[in-house]
Amino acid sequence: MKKQLLIIGGGFAGFWSALSAIRQSRELKKENELEVTLVNMDEYLTIRPRLYEVSLEGLRVELNKYFKQLNIKLMIGKAEIINPEQKLVTVATESGSRILNYDYLILSSGSVLKAINIPGIEKTFNVDTFNGAQKLEDHLTKLAHKNFEGNGATTFIVAGSGLTGLEMVTVIKEKANKILTDQGKDSIDFKVVLIEKSDKVGNYYASEAQDYVIETLKAKDITVANGVYLKAVENNGATLSDGHFIASQTVISTIGLVASSLCNFFKGEKDKLGRLHVNEFLQLKEYNNVIAAGDVANIPTDDEGNSSLMACQFSMFLGKFAGHNAVNSLFSEPLKAYSYKDYVTCVDLGQQDGMLTSGWDRKLVASGIEGKNIKMEVTTKLIYPADDVITALEDSYPEVPNVAENAV
Ligand SMILES: Cc1cc2nc3c(=O)[nH]c(=O)nc-3n(C[C@H](O)[C@H](O)[C@H](O)COP(=O)(O)OP(=O)(O)OC[C@H]3O[C@@H](n4cnc5c(N)ncnc54)[C@H](O)[C@@H]3O)c2cc1C
C-alpha cells in the first residue's frame, strides 16, 4: 500500500509542495511507495499578485502541465471537512462528495479577502480571486459600452490602502481606458478615491517610502479620504463612516486577507489572521502528520518577533520545505528547518512607477521606473514556475533562492 500524501490547495505553497515532494521521493528512491494527490478548486495555479493588472491574460498556469508528467494526482473540488483524528478529508466535487484518507497532510489552502459586515457588501468588487478580477473587468466593459454615462460611472472607489489598494488605485484608470480604447473609444479622465481608515496612507512603510507613496498618489490625482471607512454600499455609491456619500458605480474592496477557514479544523491557537502556528519544520504542534504552508501558516522568521507574511516570497519557499519535510517524515528521514532572511516588498504604482523596499522596517531601495522594472521582473517572471517540468522540479529544492534574494 502506497503512503498517501494529500495537499489541499494548488496556489504557490501547494504547487511547490507537490513538486518538492515528488523530487524528494525520487531522491530517497521511494517514488513507487508514495502517492501525491492535490485538491484544488480549479485547474490552475493563479498568479494572485497580478490580479489588479490592466490585463488578466497569462495570470493562470495549468497545474496538469506539471502534474501529469510527475504523477501528481489533481482532484478538482472543494475540501469541506477535515477530520485530523481519523486522517480524512471530505471533498465536494462535481460528481458528488468524496472522502480521501491521508498518511500525511499539507494544508495550503491560502487566504481570502476579509469579510466586512456592512449593508451592500455584495455590491463591492475585488481582485482576490481570478473570478473576482474577471467580474470587475466585465463590469468595466459593460460601463464602457455605455460610455461610462450615469451617476458615479466615472468614479472608482478603492477601500483599503495596503499594497493591493495602492496597486489598484494607481492602475484602475489605465485599465478602464484600455477597455475604452479596445472598443475604439476616447479615453476618459476618471476620478479615483482611496479610502483609508487610519490617519495616513502607507504607515507600514519607513518614512521616506511612505512619503514617496503619498507624493505619487498626489501626482496621479488620486483623492485620499483618511480616517474613514465604508459604512454602506449601494448600486450608485458608497456611504463613509463620517456620513459622506460618494457617487460611484465601482467600489472595490482591498481591506486585507485572512487565512482559509480550513485552519479551524485543527486544535491549537491561531494568530489574529486565523493562521496556524507551526514549528521550524512547518508541523502543527498537536499533529505529527500535518504541515501548514503558505498563507495559512505563521512561522517565526527571526528572534525579533517577526514572522512569515501572506506573500509569495514566503508561500513559495514554505511550499518547498513543506513537500520535502512531509516526504522525509513519511520515510523517517531528517527534516529541514525553515529559515528565511531578506524580506522585501515590491509595489506597482502605475505607469512608469513602482517601489522596492527592504527589511522589516520597509526602507526605500528603488522607486520610479527602476522600482517598476523590479516589480515586473518579480511578478511576471520570478514567481512563475519554469516553463519546462524538469527545471521546475530542480527549483523545488528548499535551498533554491527565493524571490526576495533574486529581487535585489
Ligand atoms: C491582489 C493580490 C495582490 C497580491 N500581491 C502580492 C505581491 O505583490 N507580493 C506578494 O508576495 N504577495 C502578494 N499577494 C499575496 C499572495 O498572492 C499570497 O501570499 C499567495 O498567493 C499565497 O499562496 P498560497 O499558496 O498560500 O495561497 P493561494 O495562492 O491563495 O492558493 C490557495 C489555493 O487553494 C485553493 N483552495 C482554497 N480553499 C480550498 C478548499 N477548501 N478546497 C480546495 N482548494 C482550496 C484556492 O482555490 C487556491 O488555488 C497578493 C494577493 C492578492 C490577492
mmCIF file of N, CA and C in Angstrom, residues 58-131:
data_model
loop_
_atom_site.group_PDB
_atom_site.id
_atom_site.type_symbol
_atom_site.label_atom_id
_atom_site.label_comp_id
_atom_site.label_asym_id
_atom_site.label_seq_id
_atom_site.Cartn_x
_atom_site.Cartn_y
_atom_site.Cartn_z
ATOM 1 N N GLY A 58 -2.599 35.503 -19.048
ATOM 2 C CA GLY A 58 -1.372 34.882 -18.542
ATOM 3 C C GLY A 58 -1.296 34.822 -17.025
ATOM 4 N N LEU A 59 -2.426 35.013 -16.340
ATOM 5 C CA LEU A 59 -2.379 35.035 -14.875
ATOM 6 C C LEU A 59 -2.719 33.677 -14.261
ATOM 7 N N ARG A 60 -2.865 32.651 -15.123
ATOM 8 C CA ARG A 60 -3.130 31.314 -14.575
ATOM 9 C C ARG A 60 -2.223 30.295 -15.277
ATOM 10 N N VAL A 61 -1.659 29.424 -14.480
ATOM 11 C CA VAL A 61 -0.752 28.403 -15.008
ATOM 12 C C VAL A 61 -1.445 27.052 -14.813
ATOM 13 N N GLU A 62 -1.497 26.259 -15.870
ATOM 14 C CA GLU A 62 -2.196 24.971 -15.748
ATOM 15 C C GLU A 62 -1.415 23.992 -14.874
ATOM 16 N N LEU A 63 -2.033 23.524 -13.817
ATOM 17 C CA LEU A 63 -1.337 22.620 -12.889
ATOM 18 C C LEU A 63 -0.948 21.315 -13.568
ATOM 19 N N ASN A 64 -1.848 20.793 -14.401
ATOM 20 C CA ASN A 64 -1.567 19.486 -15.005
ATOM 21 C C ASN A 64 -0.431 19.503 -16.019
ATOM 22 N N LYS A 65 -0.038 20.689 -16.455
ATOM 23 C CA LYS A 65 1.133 20.791 -17.331
ATOM 24 C C LYS A 65 2.343 20.172 -16.603
ATOM 25 N N TYR A 66 2.382 20.338 -15.289
ATOM 26 C CA TYR A 66 3.474 19.791 -14.471
ATOM 27 C C TYR A 66 3.064 18.453 -13.848
ATOM 28 N N PHE A 67 1.839 18.410 -13.342
ATOM 29 C CA PHE A 67 1.434 17.270 -12.520
ATOM 30 C C PHE A 67 1.360 15.974 -13.312
ATOM 31 N N LYS A 68 0.855 16.048 -14.553
ATOM 32 C CA LYS A 68 0.679 14.812 -15.333
ATOM 33 C C LYS A 68 2.015 14.104 -15.475
ATOM 34 N N GLN A 69 3.031 14.869 -15.867
ATOM 35 C CA GLN A 69 4.354 14.299 -16.100
ATOM 36 C C GLN A 69 4.990 13.768 -14.817
ATOM 37 N N LEU A 70 4.593 14.330 -13.685
ATOM 38 C CA LEU A 70 5.221 13.956 -12.416
ATOM 39 C C LEU A 70 4.378 12.991 -11.593
ATOM 40 N N ASN A 71 3.280 12.528 -12.190
ATOM 41 C CA ASN A 71 2.408 11.580 -11.485
ATOM 42 C C ASN A 71 1.783 12.137 -10.223
ATOM 43 N N ILE A 72 1.469 13.404 -10.260
ATOM 44 C CA ILE A 72 0.748 14.009 -9.127
ATOM 45 C C ILE A 72 -0.724 14.020 -9.515
ATOM 46 N N LYS A 73 -1.552 13.445 -8.643
ATOM 47 C CA LYS A 73 -2.981 13.385 -8.973
ATOM 48 C C LYS A 73 -3.657 14.708 -8.604
ATOM 49 N N LEU A 74 -4.343 15.314 -9.584
ATOM 50 C CA LEU A 74 -5.061 16.561 -9.300
ATOM 51 C C LEU A 74 -6.547 16.250 -9.186
ATOM 52 N N MET A 75 -7.115 16.596 -8.034
ATOM 53 C CA MET A 75 -8.560 16.438 -7.886
ATOM 54 C C MET A 75 -9.192 17.825 -7.819
ATOM 55 N N ILE A 76 -10.135 18.090 -8.723
ATOM 56 C CA ILE A 76 -10.814 19.391 -8.702
ATOM 57 C C ILE A 76 -12.008 19.287 -7.766
ATOM 58 N N GLY A 77 -12.006 20.102 -6.749
ATOM 59 C CA GLY A 77 -13.100 20.064 -5.791
ATOM 60 C C GLY A 77 -12.788 20.972 -4.621
ATOM 61 N N LYS A 78 -13.739 21.052 -3.714
ATOM 62 C CA LYS A 78 -13.553 21.913 -2.545
ATOM 63 C C LYS A 78 -13.471 21.051 -1.290
ATOM 64 N N ALA A 79 -12.341 21.103 -0.616
ATOM 65 C CA ALA A 79 -12.219 20.378 0.655
ATOM 66 C C ALA A 79 -13.140 21.067 1.652
ATOM 67 N N GLU A 80 -14.066 20.313 2.209
ATOM 68 C CA GLU A 80 -15.062 20.956 3.085
ATOM 69 C C GLU A 80 -14.875 20.591 4.557
ATOM 70 N N ILE A 81 -14.472 19.335 4.786
ATOM 71 C CA ILE A 81 -14.313 18.904 6.182
ATOM 72 C C ILE A 81 -12.966 18.195 6.315
ATOM 73 N N ILE A 82 -12.236 18.533 7.370
ATOM 74 C CA ILE A 82 -11.009 17.776 7.672
ATOM 75 C C ILE A 82 -11.215 17.138 9.039
ATOM 76 N N ASN A 83 -10.952 15.847 9.098
ATOM 77 C CA ASN A 83 -11.022 15.149 10.384
ATOM 78 C C ASN A 83 -9.611 14.655 10.708
ATOM 79 N N PRO A 84 -8.835 15.483 11.431
ATOM 80 C CA PRO A 84 -7.430 15.142 11.652
ATOM 81 C C PRO A 84 -7.252 13.904 12.533
ATOM 82 N N GLU A 85 -8.231 13.611 13.368
ATOM 83 C CA GLU A 85 -8.118 12.433 14.235
ATOM 84 C C GLU A 85 -8.187 11.160 13.383
ATOM 85 N N GLN A 86 -9.123 11.152 12.432
ATOM 86 C CA GLN A 86 -9.273 9.960 11.574
ATOM 87 C C GLN A 86 -8.474 10.054 10.274
ATOM 88 N N LYS A 87 -7.794 11.171 10.068
ATOM 89 C CA LYS A 87 -6.993 11.425 8.864
ATOM 90 C C LYS A 87 -7.846 11.319 7.605
ATOM 91 N N LEU A 88 -8.971 12.040 7.609
ATOM 92 C CA LEU A 88 -9.898 12.010 6.482
ATOM 93 C C LEU A 88 -10.247 13.430 6.046
ATOM 94 N N VAL A 89 -10.407 13.590 4.733
ATOM 95 C CA VAL A 89 -10.839 14.892 4.202
ATOM 96 C C VAL A 89 -12.031 14.658 3.276
ATOM 97 N N THR A 90 -13.101 15.422 3.488
ATOM 98 C CA THR A 90 -14.271 15.315 2.612
ATOM 99 C C THR A 90 -14.194 16.413 1.557
ATOM 100 N N VAL A 91 -14.295 15.984 0.308
ATOM 101 C CA VAL A 91 -14.156 16.935 -0.799
ATOM 102 C C VAL A 91 -15.439 16.942 -1.619
ATOM 103 N N ALA A 92 -15.981 18.139 -1.865
ATOM 104 C CA ALA A 92 -17.153 18.256 -2.741
ATOM 105 C C ALA A 92 -16.662 18.395 -4.171
ATOM 106 N N THR A 93 -17.042 17.457 -5.025
ATOM 107 C CA THR A 93 -16.629 17.533 -6.429
ATOM 108 C C THR A 93 -17.886 17.622 -7.296
ATOM 109 N N GLU A 94 -17.681 17.860 -8.575
ATOM 110 C CA GLU A 94 -18.834 17.959 -9.488
ATOM 111 C C GLU A 94 -19.650 16.674 -9.491
ATOM 112 N N SER A 95 -18.955 15.550 -9.264
ATOM 113 C CA SER A 95 -19.674 14.269 -9.315
ATOM 114 C C SER A 95 -20.057 13.768 -7.919
ATOM 115 N N GLY A 96 -20.073 14.684 -6.948
ATOM 116 C CA GLY A 96 -20.507 14.289 -5.599
ATOM 117 C C GLY A 96 -19.403 14.374 -4.580
ATOM 118 N N SER A 97 -19.751 13.974 -3.366
ATOM 119 C CA SER A 97 -18.817 14.093 -2.253
ATOM 120 C C SER A 97 -17.820 12.933 -2.262
ATOM 121 N N ARG A 98 -16.546 13.233 -2.009
ATOM 122 C CA ARG A 98 -15.527 12.171 -1.959
ATOM 123 C C ARG A 98 -14.814 12.254 -0.608
ATOM 124 N N ILE A 99 -14.504 11.088 -0.051
ATOM 125 C CA ILE A 99 -13.739 11.093 1.204
ATOM 126 C C ILE A 99 -12.347 10.542 0.930
ATOM 127 N N LEU A 100 -11.337 11.353 1.237
ATOM 128 C CA LEU A 100 -9.954 10.939 0.984
ATOM 129 C C LEU A 100 -9.263 10.674 2.308
ATOM 130 N N ASN A 101 -8.486 9.601 2.351
ATOM 131 C CA ASN A 101 -7.692 9.399 3.562
ATOM 132 C C ASN A 101 -6.240 9.773 3.282
ATOM 133 N N TYR A 102 -5.530 10.124 4.327
ATOM 134 C CA TYR A 102 -4.127 10.502 4.125
ATOM 135 C C TYR A 102 -3.251 9.939 5.237
ATOM 136 N N ASP A 103 -1.988 9.749 4.894
ATOM 137 C CA ASP A 103 -0.992 9.468 5.926
ATOM 138 C C ASP A 103 -0.356 10.777 6.382
ATOM 139 N N TYR A 104 -0.221 11.690 5.417
ATOM 140 C CA TYR A 104 0.355 12.996 5.742
ATOM 141 C C TYR A 104 -0.445 14.057 4.998
ATOM 142 N N LEU A 105 -0.697 15.172 5.669
ATOM 143 C CA LEU A 105 -1.484 16.249 5.050
ATOM 144 C C LEU A 105 -0.670 17.533 5.004
ATOM 145 N N ILE A 106 -0.681 18.186 3.849
ATOM 146 C CA ILE A 106 -0.148 19.559 3.773
ATOM 147 C C ILE A 106 -1.338 20.475 3.534
ATOM 148 N N LEU A 107 -1.587 21.362 4.473
ATOM 149 C CA LEU A 107 -2.669 22.331 4.311
ATOM 150 C C LEU A 107 -2.069 23.590 3.682
ATOM 151 N N SER A 108 -2.533 23.905 2.474
ATOM 152 C CA SER A 108 -2.021 25.099 1.767
ATOM 153 C C SER A 108 -3.184 25.762 1.029
ATOM 154 N N SER A 109 -4.269 25.942 1.771
ATOM 155 C CA SER A 109 -5.493 26.461 1.140
ATOM 156 C C SER A 109 -5.542 27.987 1.108
ATOM 157 N N GLY A 110 -4.437 28.639 1.476
ATOM 158 C CA GLY A 110 -4.298 30.074 1.237
ATOM 159 C C GLY A 110 -5.173 30.971 2.076
ATOM 160 N N SER A 111 -5.562 32.076 1.461
ATOM 161 C CA SER A 111 -6.275 33.121 2.192
ATOM 162 C C SER A 111 -7.430 33.651 1.370
ATOM 163 N N VAL A 112 -8.294 34.389 2.038
ATOM 164 C CA VAL A 112 -9.424 35.036 1.334
ATOM 165 C C VAL A 112 -9.549 36.474 1.831
ATOM 166 N N LEU A 113 -10.212 37.274 1.031
ATOM 167 C CA LEU A 113 -10.456 38.665 1.403
ATOM 168 C C LEU A 113 -11.263 38.714 2.696
ATOM 169 N N LYS A 114 -10.856 39.576 3.603
ATOM 170 C CA LYS A 114 -11.564 39.753 4.880
ATOM 171 C C LYS A 114 -13.010 40.143 4.595
ATOM 172 N N ALA A 115 -13.925 39.551 5.334
ATOM 173 C CA ALA A 115 -15.332 39.912 5.127
ATOM 174 C C ALA A 115 -15.657 41.121 5.987
ATOM 175 N N ILE A 116 -16.389 42.082 5.433
ATOM 176 C CA ILE A 116 -16.857 43.170 6.308
ATOM 177 C C ILE A 116 -18.375 43.153 6.319
ATOM 178 N N ASN A 117 -18.869 43.265 7.524
ATOM 179 C CA ASN A 117 -20.304 43.113 7.707
ATOM 180 C C ASN A 117 -20.999 44.473 7.583
ATOM 181 N N ILE A 118 -21.158 44.928 6.321
ATOM 182 C CA ILE A 118 -21.851 46.214 6.131
ATOM 183 C C ILE A 118 -22.944 46.012 5.088
ATOM 184 N N PRO A 119 -23.989 46.821 5.129
ATOM 185 C CA PRO A 119 -25.035 46.680 4.109
ATOM 186 C C PRO A 119 -24.455 46.909 2.712
ATOM 187 N N GLY A 120 -24.789 46.030 1.802
ATOM 188 C CA GLY A 120 -24.383 46.202 0.404
ATOM 189 C C GLY A 120 -22.999 45.675 0.078
ATOM 190 N N ILE A 121 -22.369 44.941 1.015
ATOM 191 C CA ILE A 121 -21.009 44.442 0.765
ATOM 192 C C ILE A 121 -20.960 43.595 -0.519
ATOM 193 N N GLU A 122 -22.084 42.907 -0.816
ATOM 194 C CA GLU A 122 -22.125 42.050 -2.009
ATOM 195 C C GLU A 122 -22.047 42.870 -3.305
ATOM 196 N N LYS A 123 -22.212 44.179 -3.186
ATOM 197 C CA LYS A 123 -22.139 45.034 -4.387
ATOM 198 C C LYS A 123 -20.702 45.489 -4.668
ATOM 199 N N THR A 124 -19.783 45.165 -3.759
ATOM 200 C CA THR A 124 -18.393 45.583 -3.984
ATOM 201 C C THR A 124 -17.690 44.588 -4.906
ATOM 202 N N PHE A 125 -16.623 45.045 -5.522
ATOM 203 C CA PHE A 125 -15.789 44.191 -6.366
ATOM 204 C C PHE A 125 -14.494 43.885 -5.629
ATOM 205 N N ASN A 126 -13.766 42.888 -6.130
ATOM 206 C CA ASN A 126 -12.463 42.601 -5.523
ATOM 207 C C ASN A 126 -11.528 41.975 -6.555
ATOM 208 N N VAL A 127 -10.255 41.898 -6.194
ATOM 209 C CA VAL A 127 -9.286 41.232 -7.076
ATOM 210 C C VAL A 127 -8.599 40.121 -6.285
ATOM 211 N N ASP A 128 -9.381 39.478 -5.421
ATOM 212 C CA ASP A 128 -8.835 38.439 -4.551
ATOM 213 C C ASP A 128 -8.660 37.118 -5.296
ATOM 214 N N THR A 129 -9.601 36.836 -6.184
ATOM 215 C CA THR A 129 -9.547 35.588 -6.961
ATOM 216 C C THR A 129 -9.620 35.934 -8.443
ATOM 217 N N PHE A 130 -9.308 34.958 -9.284
ATOM 218 C CA PHE A 130 -9.395 35.209 -10.724
ATOM 219 C C PHE A 130 -10.838 35.580 -11.090
ATOM 220 N N ASN A 131 -11.807 34.850 -10.520
ATOM 221 C CA ASN A 131 -13.207 35.144 -10.833
ATOM 222 C C ASN A 131 -13.598 36.554 -10.400
#
